[in-house]
């Protein structure tokens, strides 16, 4: 233990040397600015849900270490006009007084992100025990207690061209949701397309992590901020939690985040936006900010806050009195602008046509896209800016629903506000191969680990708007697109290696993301059992286990 602690303290000192002073000053300035914004709410009890707010125990039985979720204000977002090549780590040095609260954890696998892909990876590991004994100890790292899966964050209507494409972990999750509703006498498959309330999806996803708060043997759930990670001399990650800094020693990493935070921190090359150039934060080659000069090529897609709406028999509770911590009613006034076409057509819009259980609706309209290239870029590239960015987008979309409510739709209210935006894409980590749209068109199936079908191309561009080629695109994601160049102990399962057009296919949809995660978990189970790197895994063994777990390839 003393040796581990000395190594841990050495890592903290190294982290202190890495932290850029400018980044720390910028973060401090941003924090002070947020403190100056008036808060709203007080003792008011809001008639809505923040998705979701489960209570996690700190007891040793749950093996969960907790960090506080961020409560945001509605500070207006003003992107910087210049971009530096500072590494993504922009946190301040861990104070000396926190060292007495440090922890050291030894695990076999770190899974970063409670996305559909992250939970899929965990499930793949769990089910692989039937063939590869000696279960692995897993640390699941997330920014807070909420499930980050887009399904649990408001994407309530299934993105799937026919239920026949559902297989593997996604089918298991889908079937669990259907059974849960059926037990209450509710049909969650009207017309064959899954509809689900975010809180139901969240509860079912959490079952895989910790039995919904009861604790799951072999799984540590760390809630906090990723400070540093290394896969060279040793393999570990430092996480700032409410209880202190945790050093997690591991054999393997799975980055299940769309932003690729962990992979970029480990020094992986990546692509971003429409650009096919490669960048590397650790080497000082950070992707440049999207501008007119580069045709905004480095901008990820527009993000959305997918509110869940409730249709009431009478008037809904007013958005003006919602009491959400990110909503400032003073930002709404008589000069608020909203498209008259969007207002008049809302009654027959996608949102209103697709009815969720309990007469709810998924707010997912083109006018709900926050189309700002700076915001999309900063969300992906700067984790420390996500709280104020999220608050800005939440406030913006709540004002739009307020306008609708006060201009013809008084029965429409807000019942769920996600804690995370819909991140359609982040980065694309450079893999051992790059999956392309041309391969989708030619039906390339070599070494497939995940299959799905959606529109061949669907992009919500921050500058050029939404574009879709609605021809069905049948994707067969190759195993080598999850394996990271130069990082044999790391897999990515959301920010996989594709060209920009292939990324805008079923590859970015939840059924495929979930199953890429399942495949990553299986790959790690095989590698750990054989004591080899993720680069040395034979595809035939992966394929056999995927098929045993019910995956269509």
Coordinates of C-alpha atoms in Angstrom, one line a residue:
X1 CA 0.0 0.0 0.0
X2 CA 2.9 2.4 0.8
X3 CA 4.4 1.8 -2.6
X4 CA 1.0 2.4 -4.3
X5 CA 0.6 5.7 -2.3
X6 CA 4.1 6.9 -3.2
X7 CA 3.3 6.3 -6.8
X8 CA 0.0 8.1 -6.5
X9 CA 1.6 11.2 -4.9
X10 CA 4.2 11.2 -7.7
X11 CA 1.4 11.2 -10.2
X12 CA -0.2 14.2 -8.5
X13 CA 3.1 16.1 -8.6
X14 CA 3.5 15.2 -12.3
X15 CA -0.1 16.4 -12.9
X16 CA 0.7 19.7 -11.3
X17 CA 3.6 20.3 -13.7
X18 CA 1.3 19.5 -16.7
X19 CA -1.4 22.0 -15.8
X20 CA -1.3 25.1 -18.0
X21 CA -1.5 28.3 -16.0
X22 CA -3.6 30.0 -18.6
X23 CA -6.2 27.2 -18.5
X24 CA -6.5 27.5 -14.8
X25 CA -6.9 31.2 -14.9
X26 CA -9.6 30.9 -17.6
X27 CA -11.4 28.3 -15.6
X28 CA -11.3 30.6 -12.5
X29 CA -12.6 33.5 -14.5
X30 CA -15.4 31.4 -15.9
X31 CA -16.3 30.3 -12.4
X32 CA -16.4 33.8 -11.1
X33 CA -18.6 34.9 -14.0
X34 CA -21.1 32.2 -13.2
X35 CA -21.3 33.3 -9.6
X36 CA -22.5 36.8 -10.7
X37 CA -25.6 35.4 -12.5
X38 CA -28.8 35.5 -10.5
X39 CA -30.1 32.1 -9.5
X40 CA -33.8 31.3 -9.7
X41 CA -36.0 29.0 -7.6
X42 CA -35.6 29.2 -3.9
X43 CA -37.9 26.9 -2.0
X44 CA -40.1 26.4 -5.0
X45 CA -40.8 22.7 -5.8
X46 CA -40.6 22.4 -9.6
X47 CA -43.2 20.4 -11.6
X48 CA -40.5 18.6 -13.6
X49 CA -37.8 16.0 -13.4
X50 CA -34.1 16.5 -13.8
X51 CA -33.0 13.3 -15.6
X52 CA -32.4 11.4 -13.5
X53 CA -31.5 12.2 -9.9
X54 CA -31.0 8.9 -8.3
X55 CA -29.4 8.7 -4.8
X56 CA -26.2 6.8 -4.6
X57 CA -25.0 5.4 -1.3
X58 CA -21.5 6.0 -0.1
X59 CA -21.5 2.8 1.9
X60 CA -18.8 0.2 1.1
X61 CA -21.5 -2.3 0.0
X62 CA -22.3 -0.3 -3.1
X63 CA -18.6 0.3 -4.0
X64 CA -19.5 3.7 -5.3
X65 CA -17.4 6.9 -4.8
X66 CA -19.4 10.0 -5.3
X67 CA -18.7 13.5 -6.7
X68 CA -21.3 16.2 -6.7
X69 CA -23.3 16.9 -9.9
X70 CA -22.8 20.4 -11.2
X71 CA -25.6 22.9 -10.7
X72 CA -25.5 25.4 -13.5
X73 CA -26.7 28.9 -14.0
X74 CA -27.8 30.6 -17.2
X75 CA -24.7 32.6 -17.9
X76 CA -24.7 33.6 -21.6
X77 CA -22.1 31.8 -23.6
X78 CA -19.3 33.9 -25.2
X79 CA -16.8 31.7 -27.0
X80 CA -13.2 32.8 -27.1
X81 CA -12.0 34.2 -30.3
X82 CA -8.7 32.4 -30.3
X83 CA -7.7 28.8 -29.7
X84 CA -4.5 27.5 -28.2
X85 CA -2.9 24.1 -28.4
X86 CA -3.0 23.5 -24.6
X87 CA -3.7 19.9 -23.7
X88 CA -7.2 19.0 -22.6
X89 CA -6.2 18.9 -18.9
X90 CA -7.2 22.4 -17.7
X91 CA -7.9 21.6 -14.0
X92 CA -6.1 23.3 -11.2
X93 CA -3.6 21.4 -9.1
X94 CA -5.1 19.2 -6.4
X95 CA -4.9 21.0 -3.1
X96 CA -2.6 19.5 -0.5
X97 CA -5.4 19.2 2.0
X98 CA -7.2 16.7 -0.3
X99 CA -4.3 14.3 -0.2
X100 CA -5.4 12.8 3.1
X101 CA -8.6 11.7 1.3
X102 CA -6.9 9.9 -1.5
X103 CA -7.8 6.3 -2.6
X104 CA -6.1 3.7 -4.7
X105 CA -8.1 1.2 -6.6
X106 CA -6.8 -1.8 -8.6
X107 CA -9.1 -3.0 -11.4
X108 CA -8.8 -4.9 -14.6
X109 CA -10.9 -2.5 -16.8
X110 CA -11.8 1.2 -16.8
X111 CA -14.9 2.0 -18.7
X112 CA -15.2 5.8 -19.2
X113 CA -18.8 6.9 -19.7
X114 CA -22.3 5.6 -18.8
X115 CA -23.4 6.0 -22.4
X116 CA -25.3 3.2 -24.1
X117 CA -21.9 2.1 -25.3
X118 CA -20.4 2.2 -21.8
X119 CA -23.2 0.1 -20.3
X120 CA -23.0 -2.2 -23.3
X121 CA -19.3 -2.7 -22.6
X122 CA -20.1 -3.6 -19.0
X123 CA -22.8 -6.1 -20.1
X124 CA -20.4 -7.7 -22.7
X125 CA -17.9 -8.3 -19.9
X126 CA -20.6 -9.7 -17.6
X127 CA -21.9 -12.2 -20.1
X128 CA -18.5 -13.2 -21.3
X129 CA -17.9 -14.8 -17.9
X130 CA -19.8 -17.9 -19.2
X131 CA -16.9 -18.6 -21.5
X132 CA -14.0 -16.7 -20.1
X133 CA -14.0 -17.4 -16.3
X134 CA -12.2 -15.4 -13.6
X135 CA -14.5 -12.3 -13.7
X136 CA -12.8 -9.0 -14.1
X137 CA -13.0 -6.1 -11.7
X138 CA -14.4 -3.0 -13.5
X139 CA -14.3 0.7 -12.7
X140 CA -17.1 2.7 -14.4
X141 CA -16.2 6.4 -14.4
X142 CA -18.8 9.1 -15.1
X143 CA -19.2 12.8 -14.4
X144 CA -22.2 12.3 -12.1
X145 CA -24.9 9.9 -10.9
X146 CA -27.0 10.2 -14.0
X147 CA -26.9 7.7 -16.9
X148 CA -25.3 9.5 -19.9
X149 CA -27.0 7.3 -22.4
X150 CA -28.9 9.4 -24.9
X151 CA -31.9 7.1 -24.4
X152 CA -31.9 8.1 -20.7
X153 CA -31.3 11.8 -21.7
X154 CA -34.4 12.3 -23.8
X155 CA -34.0 10.4 -27.0
X156 CA -37.3 8.7 -26.4
X157 CA -38.3 7.5 -29.9
X158 CA -36.2 4.8 -31.4
X159 CA -33.7 5.5 -34.1
X160 CA -34.0 2.2 -35.9
X161 CA -35.2 1.2 -39.4
X162 CA -37.3 -1.7 -38.4
X163 CA -37.0 -3.9 -35.2
X164 CA -35.2 -6.6 -37.2
X165 CA -32.0 -4.7 -36.9
X166 CA -32.0 -5.0 -33.1
X167 CA -29.6 -7.6 -31.7
X168 CA -27.1 -8.1 -28.9
X169 CA -27.0 -5.8 -26.0
X170 CA -29.4 -3.3 -27.6
X171 CA -32.0 -5.9 -28.1
X172 CA -31.6 -7.0 -24.5
X173 CA -32.1 -3.4 -23.3
X174 CA -35.0 -2.9 -25.7
X175 CA -36.8 -6.1 -24.6
X176 CA -36.3 -5.1 -20.9
X177 CA -38.0 -1.8 -21.5
X178 CA -40.9 -3.4 -23.4
X179 CA -41.4 -5.9 -20.6
X180 CA -41.2 -3.2 -17.9
X181 CA -44.0 -1.3 -19.6
X182 CA -46.0 -4.4 -20.4
X183 CA -46.1 -5.2 -16.7
X184 CA -47.9 -1.9 -16.2
X185 CA -50.3 -2.6 -19.1
X186 CA -48.5 -0.2 -21.5
X187 CA -47.5 -0.9 -25.1
X188 CA -44.0 0.6 -25.6
X189 CA -43.9 -0.5 -29.3
X190 CA -46.7 1.4 -31.0
X191 CA -46.2 0.7 -34.7
X192 CA -43.2 -1.4 -33.9
X193 CA -41.0 1.5 -32.8
X194 CA -39.8 1.7 -29.2
X195 CA -40.9 4.7 -27.2
X196 CA -39.6 5.1 -23.6
X197 CA -39.6 7.7 -20.9
X198 CA -36.1 8.8 -19.9
X199 CA -36.5 7.9 -16.2
X200 CA -37.5 4.3 -17.2
X201 CA -34.5 3.9 -19.5
X202 CA -32.3 5.3 -16.8
X203 CA -33.5 2.9 -14.2
X204 CA -33.1 -0.1 -16.5
X205 CA -29.6 1.0 -17.5
X206 CA -28.5 1.5 -13.9
X207 CA -29.4 -2.1 -13.1
X208 CA -26.4 -3.2 -15.1
X209 CA -24.1 -0.9 -13.1
X210 CA -25.1 -1.3 -9.5
X211 CA -28.5 -3.1 -9.2
X212 CA -30.1 0.3 -8.9
X213 CA -28.2 1.3 -5.8
X214 CA -27.9 -2.1 -4.1
X215 CA -24.3 -2.6 -5.4
X216 CA -22.9 -5.1 -7.9
X217 CA -19.9 -7.2 -7.0
X218 CA -16.8 -6.5 -9.0
X219 CA -18.0 -3.0 -10.2
X220 CA -16.8 0.3 -8.8
X221 CA -18.8 3.3 -9.9
X222 CA -16.7 6.5 -9.7
X223 CA -18.5 9.8 -10.0
X224 CA -16.1 12.6 -10.7
X225 CA -13.8 14.5 -13.0
X226 CA -11.1 12.9 -15.0
X227 CA -7.8 14.6 -14.1
X228 CA -5.1 12.6 -15.8
X229 CA -4.5 9.2 -17.4
X230 CA -1.5 7.3 -18.7
X231 CA -1.0 4.0 -20.6
X232 CA 2.7 4.2 -21.2
X233 CA 5.0 3.5 -18.2
X234 CA 2.0 2.3 -16.2
X235 CA -1.8 2.3 -16.8
X236 CA -4.0 4.4 -14.6
X237 CA -6.4 7.2 -14.3
X238 CA -6.8 10.0 -11.7
X239 CA -10.3 10.9 -10.8
X240 CA -11.4 13.9 -8.6
X241 CA -14.4 12.7 -6.6
X242 CA -16.2 14.3 -3.7
X243 CA -14.3 12.0 -1.3
X244 CA -10.9 13.0 -2.8
X245 CA -8.7 12.0 -5.6
X246 CA -8.8 8.3 -6.7
X247 CA -6.0 6.7 -8.5
X248 CA -7.3 3.7 -10.5
X249 CA -4.7 1.3 -11.7
X250 CA -5.9 -0.9 -14.6
X251 CA -5.0 -3.3 -17.3
X252 CA -7.3 -2.1 -20.0
X253 CA -9.2 1.1 -20.9
X254 CA -12.5 1.5 -22.8
X255 CA -13.5 5.0 -23.7
X256 CA -17.2 5.0 -24.3
X257 CA -17.7 8.8 -24.5
X258 CA -18.5 10.5 -27.8
X259 CA -16.0 13.2 -26.9
X260 CA -13.1 10.8 -26.6
X261 CA -11.9 12.5 -23.4
X262 CA -10.0 9.5 -22.0
X263 CA -8.5 8.5 -25.4
X264 CA -7.3 12.1 -26.1
X265 CA -5.9 12.4 -22.6
X266 CA -3.9 9.2 -23.3
X267 CA -2.5 10.7 -26.4
X268 CA -4.6 9.2 -29.2
X269 CA -4.8 10.8 -32.6
X270 CA -8.3 11.9 -33.6
X271 CA -10.4 13.6 -36.3
X272 CA -13.2 16.0 -35.7
X273 CA -16.2 17.5 -37.6
X274 CA -16.0 17.3 -41.4
X275 CA -12.2 17.4 -41.3
X276 CA -10.2 14.3 -42.2
X277 CA -7.0 15.8 -40.8
X278 CA -5.6 14.1 -37.6
X279 CA -4.9 15.9 -34.4
X280 CA -3.3 15.1 -31.1
X281 CA -3.8 17.1 -27.9
X282 CA -0.9 15.5 -26.0
X283 CA 1.5 16.4 -28.8
X284 CA 0.3 20.0 -29.0
X285 CA -1.6 19.4 -32.3
X286 CA -5.1 20.4 -31.0
X287 CA -7.8 20.7 -33.6
X288 CA -8.2 24.4 -34.5
X289 CA -11.4 26.3 -33.7
X290 CA -14.0 26.2 -36.6
X291 CA -13.9 29.5 -38.5
X292 CA -14.9 30.9 -41.9
X293 CA -11.2 30.4 -43.0
X294 CA -11.5 26.6 -42.6
X295 CA -15.1 26.4 -43.7
X296 CA -16.0 25.5 -40.1
X297 CA -14.7 22.0 -40.9
X298 CA -13.7 21.2 -37.3
X299 CA -17.2 21.8 -35.9
X300 CA -19.0 18.8 -34.5
X301 CA -22.7 18.6 -35.3
X302 CA -25.3 20.7 -33.6
X303 CA -26.3 19.6 -30.1
X304 CA -29.8 19.5 -28.7
X305 CA -31.4 19.4 -25.2
X306 CA -34.1 16.8 -25.7
X307 CA -36.8 17.9 -23.3
X308 CA -39.6 15.6 -22.5
X309 CA -43.0 17.3 -22.7
X310 CA -46.2 16.4 -21.0
X311 CA -49.6 17.0 -22.7
X312 CA -52.2 18.0 -20.1
X313 CA -55.9 17.9 -20.2
X314 CA -56.0 21.5 -19.1
X315 CA -53.3 24.1 -18.8
X316 CA -49.8 22.9 -18.0
X317 CA -47.7 24.3 -15.3
X318 CA -46.1 27.5 -16.8
X319 CA -42.5 27.3 -17.9
X320 CA -42.1 30.8 -16.5
X321 CA -42.3 29.3 -13.0
X322 CA -40.4 26.1 -13.7
X323 CA -37.8 26.6 -11.1
X324 CA -35.1 24.8 -12.9
X325 CA -31.6 25.9 -11.8
X326 CA -30.5 26.6 -15.4
X327 CA -33.6 28.7 -16.3
X328 CA -33.6 32.4 -15.9
X329 CA -37.1 33.9 -16.7
X330 CA -35.5 37.3 -17.1
X331 CA -33.9 36.1 -20.4
X332 CA -37.4 36.0 -22.0
X333 CA -39.2 39.1 -23.0
X334 CA -41.7 40.6 -25.5
X335 CA -39.0 40.8 -28.1
X336 CA -38.3 37.0 -28.0
X337 CA -38.1 35.7 -31.5
X338 CA -39.6 32.3 -32.7
X339 CA -40.4 31.1 -36.2
X340 CA -44.1 31.5 -37.0
X341 CA -44.0 28.5 -39.2
X342 CA -42.5 26.4 -36.4
X343 CA -45.2 27.6 -34.1
X344 CA -48.2 27.0 -36.4
X345 CA -46.8 23.5 -37.5
X346 CA -46.0 22.3 -34.0
X347 CA -49.4 20.7 -33.6
X348 CA -48.6 18.2 -36.4
X349 CA -44.8 18.0 -35.8
X350 CA -42.7 15.0 -35.2
X351 CA -42.8 15.8 -31.5
X352 CA -46.6 15.8 -31.3
X353 CA -47.1 12.8 -33.6
X354 CA -45.0 10.3 -31.7
X355 CA -46.7 9.7 -28.4
X356 CA -44.6 8.3 -25.5
X357 CA -46.1 6.3 -22.6
X358 CA -48.2 8.4 -20.2
X359 CA -49.0 10.9 -22.9
X360 CA -45.5 12.5 -23.0
X361 CA -43.5 13.7 -26.0
X362 CA -39.9 13.9 -27.1
X363 CA -39.0 17.5 -28.2
X364 CA -36.8 16.7 -31.2
X365 CA -37.2 19.3 -33.9
X366 CA -34.8 21.0 -36.3
X367 CA -35.4 24.3 -34.5
X368 CA -34.3 22.7 -31.3
X369 CA -30.8 22.3 -32.6
X370 CA -28.3 24.7 -31.0
X371 CA -26.5 25.5 -34.2
X372 CA -23.3 27.3 -33.0
X373 CA -20.0 25.9 -34.2
X374 CA -18.1 27.4 -31.2
X375 CA -20.5 25.8 -28.7
X376 CA -20.2 22.3 -30.3
X377 CA -16.4 22.6 -30.5
X378 CA -16.0 23.8 -26.9
X379 CA -18.3 21.1 -25.6
X380 CA -16.1 18.4 -27.1
X381 CA -12.7 19.9 -26.6
X382 CA -13.1 21.5 -23.2
X383 CA -14.8 19.4 -20.5
X384 CA -14.4 22.1 -17.9
X385 CA -16.7 24.3 -20.0
X386 CA -19.6 21.8 -20.3
X387 CA -21.6 23.0 -17.2
X388 CA -22.1 26.6 -18.4
X389 CA -22.6 25.4 -22.0
X390 CA -25.3 23.0 -20.9
X391 CA -27.0 25.7 -18.9
X392 CA -27.0 28.0 -21.9
X393 CA -28.6 25.5 -24.1
X394 CA -31.1 24.4 -21.5
X395 CA -32.2 28.1 -20.9
X396 CA -32.4 28.6 -24.7
X397 CA -34.7 25.7 -25.4
X398 CA -36.9 26.3 -22.3
X399 CA -37.6 29.8 -23.6
X400 CA -38.8 28.3 -26.9
X401 CA -41.2 26.0 -25.1
X402 CA -42.3 28.9 -23.0
X403 CA -43.1 30.8 -26.2
X404 CA -45.1 27.9 -27.5
X405 CA -47.0 27.6 -24.2
X406 CA -47.9 31.3 -24.2
X407 CA -48.8 31.4 -28.0
X408 CA -51.3 28.7 -28.6
X409 CA -50.2 25.6 -26.7
X410 CA -51.1 26.2 -23.0
X411 CA -51.6 22.4 -22.4
X412 CA -47.9 21.6 -23.3
X413 CA -45.6 21.5 -20.3
X414 CA -42.0 20.4 -19.5
X415 CA -41.7 17.3 -17.4
X416 CA -38.1 16.3 -17.9
X417 CA -34.9 18.4 -18.4
X418 CA -31.9 16.3 -19.4
X419 CA -28.6 16.7 -17.6
X420 CA -26.7 16.2 -20.8
X421 CA -27.3 17.4 -24.4
X422 CA -27.7 15.1 -27.3
X423 CA -24.1 14.9 -28.6
X424 CA -24.5 13.5 -32.2
X425 CA -20.8 13.3 -32.6
X426 CA -17.6 14.3 -30.8
X427 CA -14.3 13.1 -32.2
X428 CA -13.3 10.1 -34.2
X429 CA -10.3 8.4 -32.6
X430 CA -7.8 7.1 -35.2
X431 CA -8.0 3.3 -35.3
X432 CA -6.1 0.5 -36.9
X433 CA -8.6 1.0 -39.8
X434 CA -11.0 3.8 -40.9
X435 CA -14.5 2.7 -41.8
X436 CA -15.8 4.8 -44.7
X437 CA -19.1 5.6 -46.4
X438 CA -17.8 3.9 -49.5
X439 CA -17.5 0.6 -47.5
X440 CA -21.1 1.1 -46.4
X441 CA -22.2 1.5 -50.0
X442 CA -20.3 -1.6 -51.2
X443 CA -21.6 -3.8 -48.3
X444 CA -18.2 -4.3 -46.7
X445 CA -18.6 -6.8 -43.8
X446 CA -15.0 -7.8 -43.0
X447 CA -14.4 -8.3 -39.3
X448 CA -17.8 -6.8 -38.4
X449 CA -18.6 -6.4 -34.7
X450 CA -21.8 -4.4 -34.9
X451 CA -24.6 -4.2 -37.4
X452 CA -27.2 -1.5 -37.8
X453 CA -29.3 0.3 -40.4
X454 CA -30.4 3.9 -40.6
X455 CA -30.3 6.7 -43.2
X456 CA -27.1 6.5 -45.2
X457 CA -26.2 10.0 -44.2
X458 CA -27.8 12.3 -41.6
X459 CA -25.9 15.4 -40.4
X460 CA -27.1 18.3 -38.3
X461 CA -24.4 20.8 -39.4
X462 CA -23.9 23.9 -37.3
X463 CA -23.6 26.1 -40.4
X464 CA -25.2 24.4 -43.3
X465 CA -28.2 22.9 -41.5
X466 CA -29.6 19.4 -41.5
X467 CA -28.9 17.2 -44.5
X468 CA -30.2 13.6 -45.0
X469 CA -29.7 10.9 -47.6
X470 CA -32.6 8.7 -46.6
X471 CA -31.5 5.7 -48.5
X472 CA -31.0 2.8 -46.0
X473 CA -27.4 2.5 -45.0
X474 CA -26.5 -1.0 -43.7
X475 CA -23.4 -0.6 -41.5
X476 CA -21.1 -3.4 -40.4
X477 CA -18.6 -1.7 -38.1
X478 CA -15.1 -3.4 -38.4
X479 CA -13.3 -4.5 -35.2
X480 CA -10.2 -2.6 -36.1
X481 CA -12.0 0.7 -36.0
X482 CA -12.3 0.2 -32.2
X483 CA -8.6 -0.6 -31.8
X484 CA -6.6 2.6 -31.4
X485 CA -3.4 3.3 -33.2
X486 CA -0.4 3.3 -30.9
X487 CA -2.5 2.4 -27.8
X488 CA -2.7 -1.4 -27.5
X489 CA -4.4 -1.4 -24.1
X490 CA -7.2 1.0 -25.2
X491 CA -10.5 0.5 -27.0
X492 CA -13.0 3.2 -28.1
X493 CA -16.6 2.2 -28.5
X494 CA -18.4 5.4 -29.4
X495 CA -15.8 7.8 -31.0
X496 CA -14.7 5.0 -33.4
X497 CA -12.5 5.4 -36.4
X498 CA -14.6 6.4 -39.4
X499 CA -14.5 9.0 -42.1
X500 CA -16.9 12.0 -41.5
X501 CA -19.6 10.7 -43.8
X502 CA -19.7 7.2 -42.3
X503 CA -19.9 8.8 -38.9
X504 CA -23.2 10.4 -40.0
X505 CA -24.8 7.0 -40.6
X506 CA -26.2 4.3 -38.2
X507 CA -22.7 4.3 -36.6
X508 CA -23.8 7.3 -34.5
X509 CA -27.3 5.8 -33.6
X510 CA -27.9 4.3 -30.2
X511 CA -28.5 0.7 -31.4
X512 CA -25.1 0.6 -33.0
X513 CA -23.4 2.6 -30.2
X514 CA -24.8 0.2 -27.6
X515 CA -23.5 -2.9 -29.6
X516 CA -20.1 -1.4 -30.3
X517 CA -19.8 -1.1 -26.5
X518 CA -20.8 -4.8 -26.1
X519 CA -18.2 -5.8 -28.6
X520 CA -15.5 -3.7 -26.7
X521 CA -16.4 -5.5 -23.5
X522 CA -16.1 -8.9 -25.2
X523 CA -12.8 -7.9 -26.7
X524 CA -11.3 -7.0 -23.3
X525 CA -12.7 -10.2 -21.7
X526 CA -10.8 -12.2 -24.4
X527 CA -7.6 -10.1 -24.1
X528 CA -7.5 -10.4 -20.3
X529 CA -8.2 -14.1 -20.4
X530 CA -5.3 -14.6 -22.8
X531 CA -3.0 -12.0 -21.2
X532 CA -2.6 -10.1 -24.5
X533 CA -3.1 -6.6 -25.7
X534 CA -6.3 -5.5 -27.5
X535 CA -4.3 -5.4 -30.8
X536 CA -3.6 -9.1 -30.6
X537 CA -7.1 -10.4 -30.3
X538 CA -8.1 -12.9 -33.0
X539 CA -11.3 -11.8 -34.7
X540 CA -12.6 -15.4 -34.9
X541 CA -12.8 -15.6 -31.1
X542 CA -14.5 -12.3 -30.9
X543 CA -17.0 -13.2 -33.6
X544 CA -17.8 -16.5 -31.8
X545 CA -18.6 -14.8 -28.5
X546 CA -20.6 -12.0 -30.2
X547 CA -22.8 -14.6 -31.8
X548 CA -23.1 -16.5 -28.6
X549 CA -24.4 -13.3 -27.0
X550 CA -26.9 -12.8 -29.8
X551 CA -25.3 -10.2 -32.0
X552 CA -26.1 -9.8 -35.7
X553 CA -23.0 -9.1 -37.6

